[in-house]
């Protein structure tokens, strides 16, 4: 979906919200659906069939969605806030039938339970969640890598069809119960004590915390791990596995000697406590990464399995136990309602709706507003405090005696612990240990903990990534990191990179009027473009990157205030897809192909987007990592570029310590106009930049 709507925070939030809203409202439809079916498992089979067929057909519907989105963007304008609403509506429209069926699945499965087997909601929820674990891990780690996207769709659809056949087979053997049976099963569950309205509000808040913590964990893990699709797949797998085991295994054990209301209260308190206990693994990650990744890499013994296993260890320690206790909450909610048997039966779907709606609220508010406003640490503390407060409130409301104040004291201690983490706000790093010296934070070497590497001048979470500005010890150079991935620097090698991405294509173009650069970085490329007295346009996905520009004035020279500079906050693919403007030069500057969706900016489809937005004599320019990828990967990347731009040339600055190259795509076979270059040399600031680059010949 991000190939259509882009990978910006508003775009990804719109898609995730659309998915969860569909699931939420699907759970409300469960009872009306069951009223039309005498056999619940037949309804389940039809839902699984719908999910499989619709999911398989979604790629065929995407071109129409793409055209509608582009049409809306052209009519409204790229910067119009209404465009986020269009994304949301289109995302809902293309996925709604499948997500509605997903949401209705659990309530329908509960209705199909057998009295004789005496299963519970926790069993259905746990098994369903473990199935999601298998799907997330197999797809993210293996199937897409081995089979590709298209073949993986066949596999996913096949699993849906198998589930549907199992449902039909079970229904034909008459092992499912009727809805009335489910009523008796639920009615036999003792320990109900909350009103519907109160329990619904508390479960809404619990759903908010559950997805909110996952969002925060993902953001921290994006810093200390590779922040690739592997990180996301492992995180989702661990999260779902723990929740599934909590519902399937831990809840039945606790249910033998605890009321559902007690499990609900204890579960929320345990989520808060476990989250606080496991949080320090974030700061232990650099040591693990050094011993398990950096040292083997230095000895040339590093394998992909080493990286995966290290990430899995960090993710598992951080998330498993908090998510395990989260798995207790939904089955406890289903059994904690005070009311009639019929009310308890309908509550299975209604509660799922409210919890999922809380998750939607968590995704929306945290991703778009809370994290950018208060940061990751404070957001984490807020969520832990809510969880602790839920545990205390739910306990106090149904109990009397001195234990009420003991539980309140526990909640107060947990909240104070969380607030202390927020006040300290210790920066999370991947390769170095963060430690405070005086009032400032510094990073220290793992093998030599007394050796300062750099000062952390800024650590600010944005809507899509965390920007870290570091000042190297013993020098004046600044480094720009996003999720602790180096994206720009003021050192000489990085300056050569930034300057050549501007000057090289502009000197090769006969008469440029503007250049679009993808990624702001330090702002050095954008400033270099303005020295040619042309329009400099930059598209940047993370707003906190240009907001850090004042720390890098020695390279960008205050370019944000330059009259010919224009900043566009958006995903590059999205901008090139929906924008109307054509450019003389488009330069893509991405420093790490493994980071998030960066690799999507080096595909044939992306290069085609570049070509479509170039004027007839326009030039395409792409920074490529010569040393950071394998020879085969480099060959694939260059062939992809040449497929769209047949007259491609590779430029490599071999007079300095550079590890990158620049691909240049021209409409015709390249001929160098030396008179054009002389005109560029005549511009004093351009000549000064080029002399700076030439001076590096003495640094080899």
XYZ file of C-alpha atoms in Angstrom:
700
model
C 0.000 0.000 0.000
C 2.850 2.400 0.691
C 3.804 2.181 -2.996
C 0.511 3.987 -3.725
C 0.085 6.308 -0.743
C 3.748 6.748 0.162
C 5.674 5.880 3.320
C 5.184 9.154 5.204
C 3.745 9.038 8.734
C 0.282 10.330 7.674
C 0.138 7.771 4.855
C 1.155 4.737 6.920
C -1.098 5.860 9.772
C -4.044 6.150 7.370
C -3.496 2.603 6.102
C -3.065 1.073 9.578
C -6.087 2.957 10.884
C -8.178 1.734 7.960
C -7.176 -1.868 8.701
C -7.985 -1.688 12.409
C -11.231 0.202 11.887
C -12.391 -2.506 9.486
C -11.530 -5.166 12.058
C -13.300 -3.189 14.802
C -16.565 -2.799 12.912
C -16.332 -6.367 11.679
C -16.567 -7.553 15.281
C -19.831 -5.615 15.656
C -21.255 -7.386 12.604
C -20.665 -10.823 14.102
C -24.003 -11.145 15.882
C -26.137 -9.958 12.914
C -24.241 -12.451 10.749
C -24.833 -15.274 13.222
C -28.544 -14.501 13.263
C -28.616 -15.451 9.578
C -26.696 -18.705 10.006
C -27.795 -21.687 12.053
C -24.292 -23.081 11.902
C -21.572 -20.573 12.965
C -18.742 -22.530 11.353
C -20.354 -22.128 7.932
C -20.296 -18.360 8.498
C -16.648 -18.686 9.542
C -15.824 -20.558 6.322
C -17.486 -17.905 4.177
C -15.488 -15.210 5.966
C -12.191 -17.005 5.430
C -13.057 -17.490 1.766
C -13.851 -13.788 1.419
C -10.586 -12.791 3.115
C -8.563 -15.039 0.821
C -10.237 -14.062 -2.452
C -10.381 -10.350 -1.662
C -6.785 -10.287 -0.432
C -5.642 -12.038 -3.579
C -7.506 -9.524 -5.773
C -6.320 -6.367 -4.013
C -3.224 -5.957 -6.266
C -5.513 -5.959 -9.302
C -7.563 -3.135 -7.771
C -4.574 -1.013 -6.829
C -4.143 0.660 -10.250
C -7.646 2.084 -9.948
C -6.927 3.218 -6.373
C -3.699 4.790 -7.605
C -5.507 6.722 -10.348
C -8.179 7.945 -7.923
C -5.542 9.053 -5.436
C -3.528 10.925 -8.083
C -6.689 12.575 -9.408
C -7.622 13.739 -5.899
C -4.099 15.020 -5.281
C -4.138 17.022 -8.516
C -7.516 18.526 -7.632
C -6.749 19.273 -3.972
C -3.028 19.954 -4.088
C -0.223 17.968 -2.486
C -0.163 20.060 0.699
C -3.932 20.011 1.260
C -4.833 18.392 4.624
C -7.889 16.846 2.963
C -5.560 14.531 1.048
C -5.006 12.541 4.264
C -8.757 11.955 4.362
C -8.691 10.757 0.761
C -5.915 8.280 1.627
C -7.972 7.044 4.548
C -11.161 6.572 2.500
C -9.335 4.805 -0.335
C -7.449 2.542 2.099
C -10.738 1.588 3.756
C -12.425 1.017 0.407
C -9.798 -1.330 -0.968
C -9.494 -3.431 2.205
C -12.929 -3.201 3.848
C -14.460 -6.576 2.862
C -11.381 -8.452 4.078
C -10.927 -6.468 7.297
C -14.618 -6.708 8.207
C -14.404 -10.487 7.915
C -11.211 -10.519 9.990
C -12.948 -8.608 12.760
C -15.967 -10.921 12.780
C -13.886 -14.096 12.835
C -13.235 -14.369 16.597
C -16.846 -13.727 17.759
C -18.116 -16.196 15.159
C -15.557 -18.792 16.216
C -16.601 -18.372 19.852
C -20.212 -18.999 18.858
C -19.088 -22.219 17.199
C -17.456 -23.682 20.303
C -18.669 -27.015 21.601
C -20.095 -27.292 25.125
C -18.690 -30.784 25.343
C -15.158 -29.548 24.789
C -15.723 -26.669 27.221
C -13.436 -24.303 25.425
C -13.224 -20.669 26.279
C -12.735 -17.342 24.525
C -9.089 -17.458 25.604
C -8.592 -20.596 23.496
C -10.073 -19.068 20.360
C -8.227 -15.786 20.825
C -4.948 -17.529 21.629
C -5.054 -19.947 18.683
C -6.056 -17.147 16.302
C -3.170 -15.001 17.545
C -0.649 -17.838 17.189
C -1.837 -18.262 13.614
C -1.064 -14.584 13.085
C 2.434 -15.259 14.463
C 2.995 -17.931 11.851
C 1.736 -15.654 9.086
C 3.824 -12.648 10.150
C 7.059 -14.577 10.689
C 6.843 -16.797 7.623
C 5.860 -13.945 5.320
C 8.285 -11.319 6.601
C 11.310 -13.550 7.110
C 11.026 -16.232 4.446
C 8.181 -16.292 1.933
C 8.639 -12.869 0.349
C 12.410 -13.357 0.259
C 12.138 -16.821 -1.327
C 8.963 -16.658 -3.402
C 8.446 -12.948 -4.001
C 5.291 -10.909 -3.471
C 3.127 -12.531 -6.137
C 3.755 -16.137 -5.124
C 3.345 -15.269 -1.439
C -0.175 -14.087 -2.246
C -0.991 -17.567 -3.531
C 0.325 -19.103 -0.301
C -1.712 -16.711 1.885
C -4.860 -17.335 -0.130
C -4.239 -21.056 0.133
C -4.164 -20.868 3.929
C -7.475 -18.993 3.913
C -9.007 -21.683 1.728
C -7.689 -24.421 4.033
C -9.246 -22.644 7.032
C -12.550 -22.393 5.155
C -12.509 -26.105 4.302
C -11.773 -27.027 7.907
C -14.750 -24.928 8.976
C -17.064 -26.622 6.484
C -15.788 -30.058 7.478
C -16.336 -29.334 11.175
C -19.824 -28.004 10.492
C -20.778 -31.081 8.484
C -19.653 -33.372 11.292
C -21.940 -31.375 13.633
C -19.241 -30.690 16.192
C -20.031 -27.015 16.431
C -22.495 -25.614 18.957
C -25.397 -23.324 18.240
C -25.449 -19.733 19.406
C -27.617 -20.840 22.329
C -24.871 -23.220 23.380
C -22.397 -20.346 23.400
C -24.827 -18.458 25.595
C -24.842 -21.260 28.149
C -21.077 -21.561 28.044
C -20.549 -17.892 28.678
C -23.302 -17.757 31.264
C -21.591 -20.470 33.260
C -18.533 -18.318 33.725
C -18.538 -16.895 37.286
C -16.871 -13.761 38.556
C -18.574 -11.115 36.403
C -18.690 -7.760 38.108
C -18.418 -4.626 35.912
C -21.134 -2.703 34.109
C -21.022 -2.757 30.324
C -20.206 0.948 30.024
C -17.403 0.895 32.600
C -15.844 -2.299 31.294
C -16.026 -0.975 27.739
C -14.227 2.231 28.691
C -11.493 0.334 30.526
C -10.957 -2.095 27.648
C -10.804 0.824 25.206
C -7.958 2.241 27.320
C -6.283 -1.189 27.493
C -6.426 -1.439 23.695
C -4.906 2.035 23.473
C -2.014 0.927 25.689
C -1.483 -2.386 23.872
C -0.997 -0.858 20.413
C 0.575 2.275 21.851
C 3.348 0.315 23.542
C 3.966 -1.628 20.353
C 4.351 1.648 18.440
C 6.827 2.964 21.036
C 8.737 -0.327 21.153
C 9.000 -0.345 17.372
C 10.415 3.169 17.427
C 13.043 2.276 20.038
C 13.873 -0.976 18.241
C 14.212 0.998 15.021
C 17.121 2.783 16.674
C 18.964 -0.136 18.296
C 18.237 -2.696 15.539
C 18.542 -2.452 11.757
C 15.033 -0.949 11.352
C 14.479 -3.140 8.310
C 11.486 -5.302 7.393
C 13.172 -8.023 9.465
C 12.922 -5.860 12.590
C 9.231 -5.283 11.944
C 8.513 -8.954 11.240
C 10.359 -10.144 14.338
C 8.644 -7.517 16.496
C 5.193 -8.455 15.249
C 5.927 -12.158 15.665
C 7.170 -11.837 19.261
C 4.297 -9.512 20.178
C 1.632 -11.835 18.775
C 3.307 -14.992 20.084
C 3.392 -13.642 23.631
C -0.204 -12.423 23.468
C -1.325 -15.775 22.079
C 0.416 -17.715 24.839
C -0.992 -15.356 27.451
C -4.525 -16.068 26.277
C -4.104 -19.739 25.409
C -1.881 -20.945 28.275
C -1.556 -18.409 31.105
C -5.195 -17.319 31.311
C -6.628 -20.845 31.828
C -4.051 -21.454 34.553
C -4.888 -18.231 36.402
C -8.605 -18.785 35.871
C -8.483 -21.856 38.118
C -7.971 -19.724 41.215
C -8.673 -16.099 40.193
C -11.839 -14.249 39.222
C -11.855 -12.630 35.740
C -11.994 -9.186 37.360
C -8.866 -10.041 39.340
C -7.099 -11.235 36.204
C -8.067 -8.013 34.419
C -6.685 -5.834 37.230
C -3.551 -7.924 37.744
C -2.955 -8.180 34.006
C -2.862 -4.405 33.552
C -0.569 -3.946 36.553
C 1.673 -6.737 35.248
C 1.886 -5.072 31.817
C 3.120 -1.881 33.479
C 5.603 -3.688 35.737
C 6.981 -5.955 33.005
C 7.376 -2.999 30.607
C 9.457 -1.143 33.193
C 11.585 -4.183 34.065
C 12.427 -5.044 30.452
C 12.951 -1.466 29.222
C 16.701 -1.335 30.136
C 17.473 -3.846 27.364
C 17.264 -0.808 25.054
C 20.442 0.506 26.682
C 22.108 -2.913 26.763
C 21.603 -3.305 23.004
C 24.924 -1.634 21.992
C 26.871 -4.186 24.035
C 24.951 -7.069 22.461
C 25.384 -5.593 18.998
C 29.114 -5.225 19.552
C 29.744 -8.757 20.806
C 27.382 -10.533 18.402
C 27.631 -8.366 15.266
C 30.511 -5.870 15.266
C 33.234 -8.286 16.448
C 32.224 -11.113 14.054
C 32.060 -8.537 11.251
C 35.594 -7.380 12.058
C 36.743 -11.013 11.975
C 34.834 -11.689 8.720
C 32.710 -14.370 10.410
C 29.410 -12.477 10.566
C 26.377 -14.243 9.094
C 22.812 -13.140 8.462
C 21.723 -15.523 11.203
C 23.906 -13.601 13.691
C 22.061 -10.372 12.878
C 18.611 -11.982 12.999
C 19.294 -13.802 16.266
C 20.676 -10.660 17.935
C 17.616 -8.669 16.944
C 15.374 -11.494 18.127
C 17.089 -11.543 21.540
C 16.640 -7.795 22.042
C 13.041 -7.867 20.823
C 12.201 -10.914 22.919
C 13.607 -9.486 26.153
C 11.898 -6.130 25.597
C 8.444 -7.287 24.544
C 7.674 -10.881 25.450
C 6.578 -10.578 29.083
C 4.592 -7.327 28.740
C 2.778 -8.788 25.715
C 2.249 -12.086 27.563
C 0.224 -10.241 30.205
C -1.611 -8.273 27.502
C -2.903 -11.623 26.285
C -4.827 -12.008 29.564
C -6.911 -8.901 29.115
C -9.338 -9.764 26.289
C -10.518 -13.123 27.709
C -10.772 -11.497 31.158
C -12.894 -8.711 29.695
C -15.185 -11.232 28.009
C -15.861 -12.882 31.390
C -16.028 -9.760 33.578
C -19.356 -8.346 32.421
C -22.271 -8.170 34.856
C -25.453 -9.015 32.950
C -27.618 -11.668 31.389
C -26.382 -14.601 29.330
C -27.492 -12.954 26.090
C -25.669 -9.760 27.003
C -22.485 -11.705 27.715
C -22.706 -13.450 24.361
C -23.050 -10.213 22.391
C -20.318 -8.725 24.583
C -17.703 -10.981 22.926
C -18.039 -8.988 19.698
C -18.765 -5.607 21.311
C -15.725 -5.768 23.567
C -13.490 -6.748 20.661
C -14.830 -3.685 18.834
C -14.029 -1.348 21.742
C -10.547 -2.762 22.288
C -9.718 -2.485 18.595
C -11.134 1.033 18.528
C -8.764 1.866 21.377
C -5.924 0.456 19.280
C -6.963 2.718 16.397
C -6.888 5.704 18.733
C -3.419 4.661 19.889
C -2.057 4.460 16.361
C -3.568 7.803 15.347
C -2.727 9.945 18.345
C 0.680 8.525 19.207
C 2.150 8.381 15.703
C 0.898 11.745 14.504
C 0.872 13.914 17.624
C 2.009 12.502 20.968
C 5.442 11.107 20.039
C 6.486 14.164 17.957
C 5.243 16.463 20.734
C 6.686 14.856 23.883
C 9.178 12.251 22.655
C 9.524 8.486 22.988
C 10.430 8.327 26.683
C 7.534 10.478 27.853
C 5.117 8.590 25.615
C 6.341 5.311 27.104
C 5.863 6.705 30.618
C 2.361 7.897 29.739
C 1.314 4.457 28.492
C 2.781 2.653 31.501
C 0.971 5.080 33.807
C -2.333 4.428 32.017
C -1.833 0.672 32.358
C -0.996 0.968 36.054
C -3.968 3.276 36.560
C -6.284 0.784 34.851
C -5.074 -1.978 37.128
C -5.676 0.134 40.246
C -9.050 1.487 39.143
C -10.444 -1.881 38.096
C -9.348 -3.393 41.436
C -10.689 -0.599 43.654
C -14.088 -0.451 41.944
C -15.117 -3.998 42.870
C -13.344 -4.507 46.207
C -13.262 -3.164 49.715
C -10.679 -3.359 52.467
C -7.058 -2.426 52.992
C -5.875 -4.184 49.836
C -7.392 -1.354 47.809
C -4.792 1.036 49.205
C -1.995 -1.484 48.768
C -2.864 -1.808 45.080
C -3.112 1.982 44.795
C 0.364 2.244 46.315
C 1.712 -0.264 43.794
C 0.206 1.754 40.959
C 1.742 4.961 42.340
C 5.203 3.342 42.522
C 4.955 2.050 38.951
C 3.883 5.473 37.676
C 6.745 7.176 39.553
C 9.224 4.719 38.027
C 7.860 5.504 34.561
C 8.049 9.251 35.159
C 11.698 8.884 36.232
C 12.470 7.279 32.856
C 10.769 10.176 31.087
C 12.638 12.792 33.122
C 16.008 11.163 32.421
C 15.225 10.594 28.684
C 18.482 8.749 28.123
C 19.227 8.546 24.369
C 19.004 5.083 22.827
C 21.872 4.176 20.480
C 22.828 1.215 18.322
C 26.613 1.021 18.501
C 27.628 3.211 21.432
C 26.772 3.562 25.108
C 24.983 6.779 26.050
C 26.064 8.344 29.317
C 25.583 11.729 30.941
C 28.521 13.955 31.807
C 27.407 17.055 33.656
C 24.235 18.225 31.947
C 25.030 16.776 28.515
C 24.737 13.342 26.960
C 27.724 11.688 25.274
C 28.274 8.402 23.491
C 31.074 6.116 24.627
C 32.815 3.193 22.961
C 31.609 -0.277 23.984
C 35.072 -1.936 24.151
C 36.525 1.173 25.833
C 33.771 2.644 28.057
C 35.982 5.581 29.121
C 36.497 6.784 25.549
C 34.126 9.540 24.427
C 33.137 9.264 20.785
C 30.884 12.268 20.358
C 28.460 14.575 22.119
C 24.750 14.062 21.488
C 23.556 17.575 20.700
C 19.993 16.646 19.754
C 17.809 13.567 20.242
C 14.307 14.249 18.920
C 11.624 11.782 17.874
C 9.652 12.854 14.829
C 6.620 11.375 13.153
C 8.551 8.700 11.246
C 12.010 8.530 12.791
C 14.262 9.775 15.597
C 16.798 12.403 14.568
C 20.109 12.399 16.433
C 22.695 15.138 15.904
C 26.190 14.274 17.142
C 29.310 16.421 17.431
C 32.468 14.386 17.073
C 34.927 14.563 19.951
C 38.132 16.407 19.174
C 36.728 18.171 16.108
C 34.073 20.468 14.716
C 32.255 17.986 12.508
C 28.576 17.218 13.048
C 26.830 14.020 12.031
C 23.128 13.615 11.234
C 21.497 10.307 12.139
C 17.934 9.110 11.645
C 17.216 6.152 13.942
C 20.992 6.053 14.497
C 21.590 5.500 10.781
C 24.090 8.029 9.424
C 22.421 10.144 6.713
C 24.645 13.215 6.501
C 27.723 14.841 7.961
C 29.799 17.984 7.786
C 33.054 16.038 7.394
C 34.939 16.387 4.134
C 33.869 13.089 2.554
C 30.208 13.867 3.170
C 30.676 17.400 1.837
C 32.077 15.997 -1.401
C 28.988 13.788 -1.589
C 26.584 16.685 -0.987
C 28.297 19.089 -3.345
C 28.671 16.678 -6.263
C 24.999 15.673 -6.143
C 24.256 19.296 -6.892
C 27.072 20.468 -9.147
C 27.645 17.402 -11.326
C 24.178 17.088 -12.903
C 23.728 20.866 -13.079
C 26.967 21.286 -15.038
C 25.995 18.462 -17.394
C 22.567 19.994 -18.083
C 22.607 22.633 -20.881
C 20.395 25.189 -19.134
C 18.922 24.092 -15.785
C 16.188 26.096 -14.070
C 15.666 23.864 -11.033
C 16.717 20.692 -9.235
C 14.755 18.425 -6.925
C 16.766 16.587 -4.305
C 15.342 13.679 -2.313
C 16.391 13.955 1.326
C 17.482 17.112 3.145
C 20.310 15.615 5.212
C 22.610 18.422 6.307
C 21.174 20.801 3.716
C 24.530 20.969 1.906
C 23.161 19.732 -1.428
C 20.255 22.176 -1.317
C 22.594 25.090 -0.621
C 24.944 24.034 -3.424
C 21.992 24.070 -5.842
C 21.158 27.649 -4.905
C 24.703 28.732 -5.842
C 23.695 28.178 -9.479
C 20.962 30.793 -8.970
C 18.196 28.294 -9.754
C 15.245 26.921 -7.815
C 16.266 24.329 -5.208
C 13.417 22.008 -4.201
C 13.843 19.337 -1.542
C 11.411 16.579 -0.558
C 11.997 15.226 2.961
C 9.932 12.603 4.769
C 10.920 13.456 8.372
C 10.228 17.054 9.498
C 12.757 16.852 12.346
C 15.652 16.620 9.849
C 15.310 20.178 8.487
C 14.397 21.385 11.997
C 17.937 20.384 12.987
C 19.490 22.498 10.225
C 20.595 25.301 12.563
C 23.227 22.970 14.049
C 24.740 22.456 10.593
C 24.998 26.059 9.389
C 28.622 25.547 8.388
C 27.369 23.312 5.567
C 23.885 24.596 4.672
C 24.555 28.304 5.333
C 20.972 28.914 6.449
C 19.481 27.531 3.239
C 16.034 27.179 4.830
C 15.708 30.953 4.606
C 17.004 31.225 1.029
C 14.377 32.719 -1.349
C 15.055 30.054 -3.998
C 14.788 27.102 -1.629
C 11.491 25.210 -1.278
C 10.912 22.374 1.202
C 8.271 19.680 0.625
C 7.469 17.413 3.577
C 6.386 14.156 1.981
C 7.525 10.745 0.857
C 9.538 10.980 -2.365
C 7.524 8.331 -4.231
C 4.305 10.022 -3.251
C 5.539 13.436 -4.374
C 6.694 12.143 -7.746
C 3.437 10.232 -8.227
C 0.983 13.007 -7.436
C 2.927 16.203 -8.144
C 2.356 18.255 -11.287
C 5.742 19.935 -11.454
C 8.469 18.894 -13.906
C 12.156 19.303 -13.119
C 15.403 19.711 -15.013
C 17.319 17.583 -12.508
C 16.138 15.058 -9.908
C 18.753 13.746 -7.475
C 18.086 10.876 -5.051
C 20.342 10.845 -2.018
C 19.695 7.806 0.211
C 22.553 6.576 2.365
C 21.298 3.190 3.544
C 19.333 0.826 1.315
C 18.451 -1.491 4.207
C 16.742 1.259 6.225
C 12.920 0.999 6.185
C 11.599 1.665 2.664
C 14.789 3.224 1.272
C 15.230 0.311 -1.099
C 11.957 1.314 -2.794
C 13.790 4.425 -4.028
C 16.115 2.239 -6.108
C 13.635 0.196 -8.119
C 12.687 0.296 -11.787
C 9.266 1.677 -10.789
C 10.812 4.551 -8.829
C 13.260 5.415 -11.587
C 10.271 5.465 -13.948
C 8.609 7.996 -11.628
C 11.750 10.126 -11.859
C 11.702 9.940 -15.647
C 8.042 10.950 -15.768
C 8.789 14.117 -13.787
C 11.794 15.206 -15.855
C 11.572 17.721 -18.679
C 12.584 16.411 -22.142
C 16.257 17.314 -21.592
C 16.173 16.514 -17.871
C 18.857 14.585 -16.000
C 18.326 11.880 -13.364
C 20.892 11.541 -10.610
C 21.164 8.779 -7.993
C 23.659 8.352 -5.172
C 24.706 4.692 -4.819
C 26.674 2.972 -2.021
C 29.680 1.366 -3.684
C 31.049 -0.303 -0.550
C 27.958 -0.956 1.558
C 26.338 -3.544 -0.707
C 27.516 -6.710 -2.446
C 28.709 -6.798 -6.024
C 25.542 -8.602 -7.084
C 23.321 -6.034 -5.351
C 25.278 -3.234 -6.982
C 24.850 -4.884 -10.376
C 21.086 -5.192 -9.854
C 20.824 -1.567 -8.760
C 22.765 -0.276 -11.763
C 20.833 -2.473 -14.208
C 17.559 -1.170 -12.763
C 18.686 2.405 -13.363
C 19.927 1.611 -16.868
C 16.630 -0.108 -17.712
C 14.885 3.266 -17.403
C 17.802 5.466 -18.463
C 19.683 3.577 -21.222
C 22.238 6.367 -21.567
C 23.495 5.967 -18.010
C 26.984 6.819 -16.770
C 28.670 6.130 -13.435
C 30.761 8.840 -11.802
C 33.195 8.021 -9.033
C 35.358 10.566 -7.184
C 38.546 8.523 -6.887
C 40.734 11.352 -5.636
C 39.413 11.211 -2.074
C 38.205 8.697 0.489
C 34.762 8.246 -0.993
C 32.806 5.004 -0.919
C 29.958 6.101 -3.147
C 29.221 6.670 -6.808
C 26.745 8.821 -8.691
C 24.606 7.448 -11.490
C 23.682 9.984 -14.166
C 20.838 9.318 -16.580
C 20.572 11.543 -19.650
C 17.934 11.530 -22.431
C 20.620 11.010 -25.104
C 24.155 9.686 -25.084
C 26.173 11.967 -22.825
C 28.346 14.629 -24.412
C 30.129 17.064 -22.138
C 29.640 20.744 -22.974
C 32.840 22.358 -21.739
C 31.502 25.847 -22.407
C 28.619 25.069 -20.050
C 31.138 24.017 -17.409
C 33.121 27.211 -17.889
C 29.962 29.219 -17.259
C 29.473 27.292 -14.024
C 33.107 27.892 -13.003
C 32.520 31.599 -13.502
C 30.068 31.630 -10.571
C 32.274 32.429 -7.544
C 30.436 30.225 -5.039
C 30.378 27.285 -7.457
C 34.088 27.717 -8.153
C 34.752 27.811 -4.418
C 32.831 24.555 -3.902
C 34.667 22.827 -6.748
C 38.046 23.983 -5.450
C 37.118 22.498 -2.077
C 36.448 19.162 -3.768
C 39.640 19.371 -5.837
C 41.679 20.090 -2.728
C 40.942 16.571 -1.539
C 43.326 15.174 -4.132
C 46.056 15.884 -1.602
C 44.245 13.914 1.103
C 44.425 10.517 -0.592
